PDB file of C-alpha atoms in Angstrom:
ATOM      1  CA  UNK A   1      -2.289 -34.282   2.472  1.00 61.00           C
ATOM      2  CA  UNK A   2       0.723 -33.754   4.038  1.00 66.00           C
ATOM      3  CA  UNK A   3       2.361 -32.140   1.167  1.00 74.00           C
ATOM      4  CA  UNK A   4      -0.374 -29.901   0.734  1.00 76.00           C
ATOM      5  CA  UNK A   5      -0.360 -28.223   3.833  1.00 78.00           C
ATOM      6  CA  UNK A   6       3.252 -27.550   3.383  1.00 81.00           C
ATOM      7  CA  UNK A   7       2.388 -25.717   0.078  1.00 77.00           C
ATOM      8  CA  UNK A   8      -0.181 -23.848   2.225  1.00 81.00           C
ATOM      9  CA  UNK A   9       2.969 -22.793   4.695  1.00 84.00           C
ATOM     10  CA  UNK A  10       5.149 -22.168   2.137  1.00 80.00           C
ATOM     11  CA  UNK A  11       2.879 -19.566   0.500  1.00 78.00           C
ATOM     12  CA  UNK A  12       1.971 -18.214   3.697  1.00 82.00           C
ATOM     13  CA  UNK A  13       5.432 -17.121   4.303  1.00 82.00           C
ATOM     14  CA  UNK A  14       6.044 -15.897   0.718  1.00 74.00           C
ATOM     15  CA  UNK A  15       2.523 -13.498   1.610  1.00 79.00           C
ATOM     16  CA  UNK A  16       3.643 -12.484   5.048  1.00 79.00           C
ATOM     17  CA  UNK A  17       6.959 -11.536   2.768  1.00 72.00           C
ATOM     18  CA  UNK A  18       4.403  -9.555   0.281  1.00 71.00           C
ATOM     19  CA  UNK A  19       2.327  -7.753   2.787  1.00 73.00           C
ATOM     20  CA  UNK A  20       5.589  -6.994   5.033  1.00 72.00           C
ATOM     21  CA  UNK A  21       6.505  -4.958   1.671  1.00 68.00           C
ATOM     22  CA  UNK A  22       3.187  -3.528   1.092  1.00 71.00           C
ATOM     23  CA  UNK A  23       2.749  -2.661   4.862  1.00 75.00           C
ATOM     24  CA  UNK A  24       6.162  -0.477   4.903  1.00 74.00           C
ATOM     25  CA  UNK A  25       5.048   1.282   2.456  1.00 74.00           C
ATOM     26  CA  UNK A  26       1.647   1.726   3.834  1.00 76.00           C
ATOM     27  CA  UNK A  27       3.596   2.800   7.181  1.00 78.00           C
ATOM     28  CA  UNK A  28       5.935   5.145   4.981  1.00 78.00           C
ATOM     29  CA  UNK A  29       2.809   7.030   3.282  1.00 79.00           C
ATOM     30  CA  UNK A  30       0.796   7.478   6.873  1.00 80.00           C
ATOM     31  CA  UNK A  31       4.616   9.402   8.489  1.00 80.00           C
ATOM     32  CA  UNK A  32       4.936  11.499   5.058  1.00 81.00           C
ATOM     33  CA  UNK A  33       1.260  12.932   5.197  1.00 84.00           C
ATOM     34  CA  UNK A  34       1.172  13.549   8.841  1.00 84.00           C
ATOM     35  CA  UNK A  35       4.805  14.915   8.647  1.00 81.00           C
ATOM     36  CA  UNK A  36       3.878  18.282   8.845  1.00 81.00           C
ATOM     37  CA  UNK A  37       1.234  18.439  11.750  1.00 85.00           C
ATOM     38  CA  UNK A  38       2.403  19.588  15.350  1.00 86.00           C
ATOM     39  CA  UNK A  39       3.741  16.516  17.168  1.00 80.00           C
ATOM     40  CA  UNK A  40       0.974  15.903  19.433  1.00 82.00           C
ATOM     41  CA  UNK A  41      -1.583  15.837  16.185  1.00 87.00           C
ATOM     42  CA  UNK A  42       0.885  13.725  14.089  1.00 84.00           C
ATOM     43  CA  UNK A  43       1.059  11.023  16.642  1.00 82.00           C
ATOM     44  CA  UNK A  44      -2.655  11.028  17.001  1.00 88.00           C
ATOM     45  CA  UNK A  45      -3.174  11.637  13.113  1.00 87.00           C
ATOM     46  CA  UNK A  46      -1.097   8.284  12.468  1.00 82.00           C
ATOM     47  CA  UNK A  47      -2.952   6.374  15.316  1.00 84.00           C
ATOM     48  CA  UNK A  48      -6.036   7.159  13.193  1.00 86.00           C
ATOM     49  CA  UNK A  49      -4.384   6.161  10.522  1.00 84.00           C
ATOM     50  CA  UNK A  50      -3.469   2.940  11.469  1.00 81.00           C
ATOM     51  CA  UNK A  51      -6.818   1.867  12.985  1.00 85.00           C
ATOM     52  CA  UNK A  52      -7.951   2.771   9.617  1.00 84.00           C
ATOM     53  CA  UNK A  53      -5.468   0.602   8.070  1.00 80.00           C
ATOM     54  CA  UNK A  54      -6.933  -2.277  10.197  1.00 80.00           C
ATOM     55  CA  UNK A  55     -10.752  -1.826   9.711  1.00 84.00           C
ATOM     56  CA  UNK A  56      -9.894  -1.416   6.217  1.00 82.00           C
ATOM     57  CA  UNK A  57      -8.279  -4.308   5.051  1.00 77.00           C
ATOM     58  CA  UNK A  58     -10.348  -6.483   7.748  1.00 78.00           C
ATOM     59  CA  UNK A  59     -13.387  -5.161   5.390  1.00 80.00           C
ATOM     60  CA  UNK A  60     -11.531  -5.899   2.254  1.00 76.00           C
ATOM     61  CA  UNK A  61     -10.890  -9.343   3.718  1.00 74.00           C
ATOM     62  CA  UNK A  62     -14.743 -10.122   3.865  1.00 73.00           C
ATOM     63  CA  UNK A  63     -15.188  -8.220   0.446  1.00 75.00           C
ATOM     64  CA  UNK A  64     -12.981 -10.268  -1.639  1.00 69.00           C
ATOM     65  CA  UNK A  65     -15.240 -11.229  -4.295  1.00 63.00           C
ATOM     66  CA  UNK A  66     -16.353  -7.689  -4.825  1.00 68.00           C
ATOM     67  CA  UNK A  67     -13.106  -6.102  -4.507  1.00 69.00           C
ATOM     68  CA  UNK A  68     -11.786  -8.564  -7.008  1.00 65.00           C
ATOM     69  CA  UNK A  69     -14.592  -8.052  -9.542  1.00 69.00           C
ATOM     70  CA  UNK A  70     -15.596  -4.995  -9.823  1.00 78.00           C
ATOM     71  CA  UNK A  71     -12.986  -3.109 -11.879  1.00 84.00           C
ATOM     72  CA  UNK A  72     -14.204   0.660 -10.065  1.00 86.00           C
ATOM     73  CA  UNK A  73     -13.437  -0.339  -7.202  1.00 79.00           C
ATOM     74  CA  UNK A  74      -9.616  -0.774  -8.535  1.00 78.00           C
ATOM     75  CA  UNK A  75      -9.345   2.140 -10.648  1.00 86.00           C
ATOM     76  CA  UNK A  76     -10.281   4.369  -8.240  1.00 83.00           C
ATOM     77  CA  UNK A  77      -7.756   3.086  -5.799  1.00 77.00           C
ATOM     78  CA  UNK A  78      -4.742   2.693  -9.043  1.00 83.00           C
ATOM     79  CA  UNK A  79      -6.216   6.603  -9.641  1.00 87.00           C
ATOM     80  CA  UNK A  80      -5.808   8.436  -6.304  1.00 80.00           C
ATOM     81  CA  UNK A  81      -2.500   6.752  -5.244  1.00 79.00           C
ATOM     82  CA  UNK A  82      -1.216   8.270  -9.091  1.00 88.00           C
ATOM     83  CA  UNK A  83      -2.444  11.527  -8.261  1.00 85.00           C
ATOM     84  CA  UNK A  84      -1.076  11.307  -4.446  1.00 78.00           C
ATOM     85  CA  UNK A  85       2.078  10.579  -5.744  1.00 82.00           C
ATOM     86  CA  UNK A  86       2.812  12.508  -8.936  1.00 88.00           C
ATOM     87  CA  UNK A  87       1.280  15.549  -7.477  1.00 84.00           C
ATOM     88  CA  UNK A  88       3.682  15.512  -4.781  1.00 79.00           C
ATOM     89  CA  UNK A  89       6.524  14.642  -7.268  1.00 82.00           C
ATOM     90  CA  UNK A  90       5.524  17.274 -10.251  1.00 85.00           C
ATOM     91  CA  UNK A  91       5.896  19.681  -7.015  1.00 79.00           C
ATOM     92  CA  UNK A  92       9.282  18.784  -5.995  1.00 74.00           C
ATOM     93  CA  UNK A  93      10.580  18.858  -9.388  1.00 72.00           C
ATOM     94  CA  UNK A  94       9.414  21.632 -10.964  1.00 71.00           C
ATOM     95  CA  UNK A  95       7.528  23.960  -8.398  1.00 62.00           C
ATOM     96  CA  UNK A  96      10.054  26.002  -5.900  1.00 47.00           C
ATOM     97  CA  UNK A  97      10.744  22.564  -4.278  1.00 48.00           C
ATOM     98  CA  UNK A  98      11.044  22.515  -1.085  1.00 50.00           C
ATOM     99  CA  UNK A  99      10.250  26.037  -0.628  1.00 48.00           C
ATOM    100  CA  UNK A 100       6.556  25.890  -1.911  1.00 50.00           C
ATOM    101  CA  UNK A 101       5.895  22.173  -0.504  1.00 46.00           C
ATOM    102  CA  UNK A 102       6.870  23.435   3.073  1.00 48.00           C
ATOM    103  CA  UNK A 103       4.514  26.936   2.703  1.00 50.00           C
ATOM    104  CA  UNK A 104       1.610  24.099   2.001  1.00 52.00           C
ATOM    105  CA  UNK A 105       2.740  22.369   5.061  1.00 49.00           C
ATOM    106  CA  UNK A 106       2.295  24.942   7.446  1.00 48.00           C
ATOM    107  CA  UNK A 107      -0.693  26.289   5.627  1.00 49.00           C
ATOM    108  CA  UNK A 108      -2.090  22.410   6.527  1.00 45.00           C
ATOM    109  CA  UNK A 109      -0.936  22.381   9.961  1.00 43.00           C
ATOM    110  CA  UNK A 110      -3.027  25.230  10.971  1.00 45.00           C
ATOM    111  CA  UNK A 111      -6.596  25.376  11.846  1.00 39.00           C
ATOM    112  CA  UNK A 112      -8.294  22.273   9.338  1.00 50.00           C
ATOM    113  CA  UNK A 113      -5.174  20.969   8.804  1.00 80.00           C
ATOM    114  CA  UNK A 114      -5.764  17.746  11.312  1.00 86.00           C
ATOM    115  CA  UNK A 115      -9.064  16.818   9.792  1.00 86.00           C
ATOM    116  CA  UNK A 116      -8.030  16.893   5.851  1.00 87.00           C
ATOM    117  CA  UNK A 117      -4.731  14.963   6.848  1.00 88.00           C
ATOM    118  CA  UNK A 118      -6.620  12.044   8.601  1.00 87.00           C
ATOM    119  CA  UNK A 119      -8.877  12.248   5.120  1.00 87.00           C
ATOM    120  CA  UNK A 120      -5.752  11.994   3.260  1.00 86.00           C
ATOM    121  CA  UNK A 121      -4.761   9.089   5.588  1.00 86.00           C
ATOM    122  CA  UNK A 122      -7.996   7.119   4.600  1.00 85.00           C
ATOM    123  CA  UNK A 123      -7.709   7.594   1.528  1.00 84.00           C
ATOM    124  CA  UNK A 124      -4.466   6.059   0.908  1.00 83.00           C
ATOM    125  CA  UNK A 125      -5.161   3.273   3.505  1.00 83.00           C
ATOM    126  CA  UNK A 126      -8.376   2.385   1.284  1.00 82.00           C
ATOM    127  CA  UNK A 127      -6.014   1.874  -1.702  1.00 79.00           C
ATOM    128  CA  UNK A 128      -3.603   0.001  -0.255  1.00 79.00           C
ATOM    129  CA  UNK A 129      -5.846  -2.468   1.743  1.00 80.00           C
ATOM    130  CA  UNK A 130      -7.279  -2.756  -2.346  1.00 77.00           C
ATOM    131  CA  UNK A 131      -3.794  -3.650  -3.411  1.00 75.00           C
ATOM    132  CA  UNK A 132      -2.845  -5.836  -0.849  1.00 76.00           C
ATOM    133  CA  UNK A 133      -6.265  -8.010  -0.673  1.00 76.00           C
ATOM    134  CA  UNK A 134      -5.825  -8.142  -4.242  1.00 73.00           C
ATOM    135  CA  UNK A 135      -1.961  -9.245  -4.182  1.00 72.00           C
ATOM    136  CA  UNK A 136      -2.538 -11.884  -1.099  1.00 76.00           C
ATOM    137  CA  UNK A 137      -5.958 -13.028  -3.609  1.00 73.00           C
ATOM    138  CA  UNK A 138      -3.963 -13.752  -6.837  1.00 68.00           C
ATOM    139  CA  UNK A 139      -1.094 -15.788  -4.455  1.00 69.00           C
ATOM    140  CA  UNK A 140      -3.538 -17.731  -2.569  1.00 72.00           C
ATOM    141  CA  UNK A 141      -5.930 -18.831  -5.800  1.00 61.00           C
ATOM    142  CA  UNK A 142      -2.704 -20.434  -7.220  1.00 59.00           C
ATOM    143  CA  UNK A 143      -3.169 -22.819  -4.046  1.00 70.00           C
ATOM    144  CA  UNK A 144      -5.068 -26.166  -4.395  1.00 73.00           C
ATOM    145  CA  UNK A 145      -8.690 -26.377  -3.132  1.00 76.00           C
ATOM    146  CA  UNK A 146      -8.356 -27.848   0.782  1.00 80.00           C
ATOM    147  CA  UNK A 147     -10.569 -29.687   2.750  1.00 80.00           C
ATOM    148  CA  UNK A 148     -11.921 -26.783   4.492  1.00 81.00           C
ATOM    149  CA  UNK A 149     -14.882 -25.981   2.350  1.00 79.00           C
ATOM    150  CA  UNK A 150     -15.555 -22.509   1.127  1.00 75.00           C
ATOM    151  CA  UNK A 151     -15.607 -18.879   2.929  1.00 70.00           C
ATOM    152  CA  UNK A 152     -16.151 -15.465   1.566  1.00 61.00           C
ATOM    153  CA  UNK A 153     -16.187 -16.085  -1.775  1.00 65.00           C
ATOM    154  CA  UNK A 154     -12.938 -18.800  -2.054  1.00 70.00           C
ATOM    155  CA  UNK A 155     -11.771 -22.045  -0.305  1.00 77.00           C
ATOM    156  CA  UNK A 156     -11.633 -21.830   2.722  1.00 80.00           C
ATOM    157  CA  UNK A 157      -7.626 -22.843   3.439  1.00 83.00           C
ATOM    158  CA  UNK A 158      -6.684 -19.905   1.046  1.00 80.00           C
ATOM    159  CA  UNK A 159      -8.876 -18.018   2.699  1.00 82.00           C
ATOM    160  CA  UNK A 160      -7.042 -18.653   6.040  1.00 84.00           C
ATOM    161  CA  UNK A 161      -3.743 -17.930   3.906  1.00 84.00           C
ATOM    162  CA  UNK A 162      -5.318 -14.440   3.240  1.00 82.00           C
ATOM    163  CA  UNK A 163      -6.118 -13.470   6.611  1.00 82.00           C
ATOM    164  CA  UNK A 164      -3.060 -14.956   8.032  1.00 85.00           C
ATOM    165  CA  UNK A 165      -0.896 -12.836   5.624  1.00 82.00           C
ATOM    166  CA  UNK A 166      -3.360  -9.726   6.262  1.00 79.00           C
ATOM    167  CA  UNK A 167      -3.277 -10.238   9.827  1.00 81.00           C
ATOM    168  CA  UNK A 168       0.829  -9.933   9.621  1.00 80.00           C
ATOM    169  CA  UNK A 169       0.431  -7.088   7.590  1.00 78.00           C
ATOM    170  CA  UNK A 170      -1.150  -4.471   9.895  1.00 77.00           C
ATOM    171  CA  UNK A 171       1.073  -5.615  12.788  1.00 79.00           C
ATOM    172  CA  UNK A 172       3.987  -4.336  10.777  1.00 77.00           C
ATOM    173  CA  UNK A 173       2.217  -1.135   9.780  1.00 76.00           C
ATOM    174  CA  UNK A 174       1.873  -0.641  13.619  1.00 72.00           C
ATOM    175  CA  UNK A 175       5.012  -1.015  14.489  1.00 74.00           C
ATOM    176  CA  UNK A 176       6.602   0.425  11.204  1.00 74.00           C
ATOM    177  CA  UNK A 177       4.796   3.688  11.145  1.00 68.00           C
ATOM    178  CA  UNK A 178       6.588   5.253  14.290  1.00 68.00           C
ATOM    179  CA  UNK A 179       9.811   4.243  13.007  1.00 76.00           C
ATOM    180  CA  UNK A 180       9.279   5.930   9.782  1.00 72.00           C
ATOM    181  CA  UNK A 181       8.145   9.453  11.186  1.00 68.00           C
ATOM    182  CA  UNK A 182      11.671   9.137  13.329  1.00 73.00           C
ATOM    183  CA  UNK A 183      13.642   7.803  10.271  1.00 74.00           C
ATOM    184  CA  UNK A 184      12.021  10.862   7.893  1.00 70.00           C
ATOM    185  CA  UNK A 185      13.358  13.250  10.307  1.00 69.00           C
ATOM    186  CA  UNK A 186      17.008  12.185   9.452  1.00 76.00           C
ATOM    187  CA  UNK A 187      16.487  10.992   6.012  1.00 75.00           C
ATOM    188  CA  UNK A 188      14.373  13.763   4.053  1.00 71.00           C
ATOM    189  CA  UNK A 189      14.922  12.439   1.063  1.00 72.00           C
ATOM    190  CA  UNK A 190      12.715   9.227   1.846  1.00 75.00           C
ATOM    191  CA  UNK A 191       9.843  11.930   1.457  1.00 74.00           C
ATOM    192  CA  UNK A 192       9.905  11.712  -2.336  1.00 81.00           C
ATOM    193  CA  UNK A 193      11.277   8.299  -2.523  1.00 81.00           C
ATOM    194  CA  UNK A 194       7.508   6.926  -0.554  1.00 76.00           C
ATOM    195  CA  UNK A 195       5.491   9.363  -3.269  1.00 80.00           C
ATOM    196  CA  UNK A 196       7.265   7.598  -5.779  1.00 86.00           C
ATOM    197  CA  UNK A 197       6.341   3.911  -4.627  1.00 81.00           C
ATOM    198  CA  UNK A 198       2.846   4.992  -3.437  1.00 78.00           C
ATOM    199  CA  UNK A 199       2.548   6.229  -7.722  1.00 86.00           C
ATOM    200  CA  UNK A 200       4.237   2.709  -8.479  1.00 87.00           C
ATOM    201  CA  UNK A 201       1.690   0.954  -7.018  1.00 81.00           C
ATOM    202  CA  UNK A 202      -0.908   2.990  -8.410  1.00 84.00           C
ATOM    203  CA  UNK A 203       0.477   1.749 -11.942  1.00 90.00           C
ATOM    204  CA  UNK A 204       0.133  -1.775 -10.242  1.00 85.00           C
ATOM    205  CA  UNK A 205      -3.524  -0.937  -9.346  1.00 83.00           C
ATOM    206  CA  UNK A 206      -3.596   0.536 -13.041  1.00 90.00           C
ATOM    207  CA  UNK A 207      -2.646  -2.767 -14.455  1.00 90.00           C
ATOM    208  CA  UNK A 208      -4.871  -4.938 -12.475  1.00 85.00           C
ATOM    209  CA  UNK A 209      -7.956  -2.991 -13.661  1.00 88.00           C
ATOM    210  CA  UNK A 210      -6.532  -3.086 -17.027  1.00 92.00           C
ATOM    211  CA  UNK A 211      -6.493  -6.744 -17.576  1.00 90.00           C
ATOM    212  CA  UNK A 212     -10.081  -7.234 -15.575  1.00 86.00           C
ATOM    213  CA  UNK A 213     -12.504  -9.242 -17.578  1.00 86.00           C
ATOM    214  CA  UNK A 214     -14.774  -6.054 -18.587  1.00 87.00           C
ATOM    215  CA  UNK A 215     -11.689  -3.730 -19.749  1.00 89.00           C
ATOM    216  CA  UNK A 216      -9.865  -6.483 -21.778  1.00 87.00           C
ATOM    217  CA  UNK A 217      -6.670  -4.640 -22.765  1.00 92.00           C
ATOM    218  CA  UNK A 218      -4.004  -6.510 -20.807  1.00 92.00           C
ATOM    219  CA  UNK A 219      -4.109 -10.134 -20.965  1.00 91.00           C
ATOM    220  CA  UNK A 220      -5.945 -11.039 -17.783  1.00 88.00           C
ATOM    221  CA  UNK A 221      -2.934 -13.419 -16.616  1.00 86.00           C
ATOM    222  CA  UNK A 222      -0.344 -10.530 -16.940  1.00 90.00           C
ATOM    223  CA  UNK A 223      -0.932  -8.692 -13.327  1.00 84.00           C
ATOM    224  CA  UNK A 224       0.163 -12.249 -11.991  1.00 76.00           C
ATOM    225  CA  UNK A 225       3.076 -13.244 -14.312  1.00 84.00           C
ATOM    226  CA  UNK A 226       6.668 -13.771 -13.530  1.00 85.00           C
ATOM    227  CA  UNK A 227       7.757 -11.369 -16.046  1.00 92.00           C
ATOM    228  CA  UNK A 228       5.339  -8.059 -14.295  1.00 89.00           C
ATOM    229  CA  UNK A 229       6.176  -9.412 -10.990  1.00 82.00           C
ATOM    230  CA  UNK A 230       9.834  -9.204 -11.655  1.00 89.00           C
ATOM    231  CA  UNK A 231       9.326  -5.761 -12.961  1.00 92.00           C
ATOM    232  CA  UNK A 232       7.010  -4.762 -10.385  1.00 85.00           C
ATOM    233  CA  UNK A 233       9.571  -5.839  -7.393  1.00 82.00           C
ATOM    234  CA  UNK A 234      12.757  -4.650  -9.262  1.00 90.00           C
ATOM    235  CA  UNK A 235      11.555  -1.056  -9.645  1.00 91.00           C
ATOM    236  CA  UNK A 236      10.205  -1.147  -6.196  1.00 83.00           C
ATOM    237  CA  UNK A 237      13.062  -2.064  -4.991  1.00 86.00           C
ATOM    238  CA  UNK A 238      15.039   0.299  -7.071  1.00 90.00           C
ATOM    239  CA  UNK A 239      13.005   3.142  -5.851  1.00 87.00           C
ATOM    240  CA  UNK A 240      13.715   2.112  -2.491  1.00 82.00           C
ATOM    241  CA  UNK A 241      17.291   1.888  -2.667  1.00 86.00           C
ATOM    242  CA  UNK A 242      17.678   5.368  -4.531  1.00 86.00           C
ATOM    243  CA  UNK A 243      15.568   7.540  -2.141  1.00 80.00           C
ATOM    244  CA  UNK A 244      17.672   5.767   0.738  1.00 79.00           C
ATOM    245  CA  UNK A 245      20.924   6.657  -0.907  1.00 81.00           C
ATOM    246  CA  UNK A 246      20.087   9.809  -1.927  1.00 72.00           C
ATOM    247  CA  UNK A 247      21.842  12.722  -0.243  1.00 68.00           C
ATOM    248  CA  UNK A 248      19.931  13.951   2.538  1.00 59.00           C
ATOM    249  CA  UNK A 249      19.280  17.315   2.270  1.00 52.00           C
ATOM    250  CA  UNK A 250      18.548  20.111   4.872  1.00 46.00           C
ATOM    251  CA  UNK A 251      15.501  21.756   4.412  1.00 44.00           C
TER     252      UNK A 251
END
């Protein structure tokens, strides 16, 4: 028994570890789409945002079984943070850069511009409460069944490895998400560099849904091998350490 519940802690940390990662960038996304409101409106904007965040991956918590079954749920998640992301990026790239992005910023921070931001912010917080139940899900189910019986849909000590993990989670976002809208400020660059993860995780949403049961085209084991997970984490990482490098450019 005893060596059980150390396996419990032990992937407890390793999820707090996951959803620390997943909650930066979370934090990251919510200061890049209220970046270009008035200050007053962006603080409130990300407040929104990060009550959002909570009630949304609270709900996910108690939706497990649905979340991690039905397959629309997941593509539409793996499918808006794609499009968040690569529109942003296809803009930088090839539009006038930073010219045209900044004409849509102030066009957004006038009149509606509050409203469709917090939208935005929803948005994104509904996929990545999807991705992150769904991450701390395949990482507890490699845990043995406890004594604890069974809650919402699993056994109950995973369970409690879920919400522990998810609880961690949002506190980082609310800490994290301030210190991103300062840190953006004197590192522009990171702008791109959190499009770019928030489309990498799409592709890790786009995987998942691939290998589900009622798509078949990815082995179903795949999202939650070694080999992906390396990938997954290396490029992540990569992206990371690129868009923090980068030179920092005055707009």
């Amino acid at each position: 028994m005893e060596s059980l519940w150390l396996e419990y802690a032990w992937a407890l940390l390793i999820l707090i570890g996951l959803e620390g990662l997943l909650s930066a960038d979370n934090a990251l996304v919510l200061a890049v789409i209220a970046k270009h409101l008035p200050e007053n409106q962006k603080r409130k904007a990300i407040n929104y945002g990060i009550i959002m965040a909570f009630a949304f991956r609270f709900a996910a918590l108690f939706a497990i079984s649905f979340i991690a079954n039905i397959w629309q749920i997941q593509a539409i998640g793996a499918a808006y943070l794609l499009y968040l992301g690569l529109k942003h990026i296809i803009q930088a790239r090839f539009g006038k850069q930073n010219e045209n992005i900044h004409k849509n910023d102030k066009k957004e921070a006038s009149g509606k511009g509050f409203w469709p931001t917090v939208g935005k912010l929803a948005l994104a917080d509904l996929a990545f409460a999807i991705d992150s139940i769904l991450a701390a899900v395949a990482l507890a189910l490699g845990l043995p069944d406890s004594p604890l019986g069974d809650f919402g849909g699993m056994d109950g000590g995973q369970f409690i490895v879920v919400l522990l993990g998810g609880i961690a989670g949002l506190i980082l976002i609310k800490y994290a998400a301030t210190w991103f809208v300062k840190l953006l400020a004197k590192r522009p660059a990171l702008e791109t560099t959190a499009y770019a993860i928030v489309a990498w995780v799409g592709v890790k949403l786009a995987v998942i849904t691939l290998a589900h049961e009622d798509i078949g085209i990815l082995d179903p084991h795949f999202p939650h091998s070694t080999i992906w997970t390396l990938i997954f984490y290396g490029v992540l990482i990569g992206i990371a350490l690129i868009g923090w490098f980068a030179p920092s450019n005055k707009r």
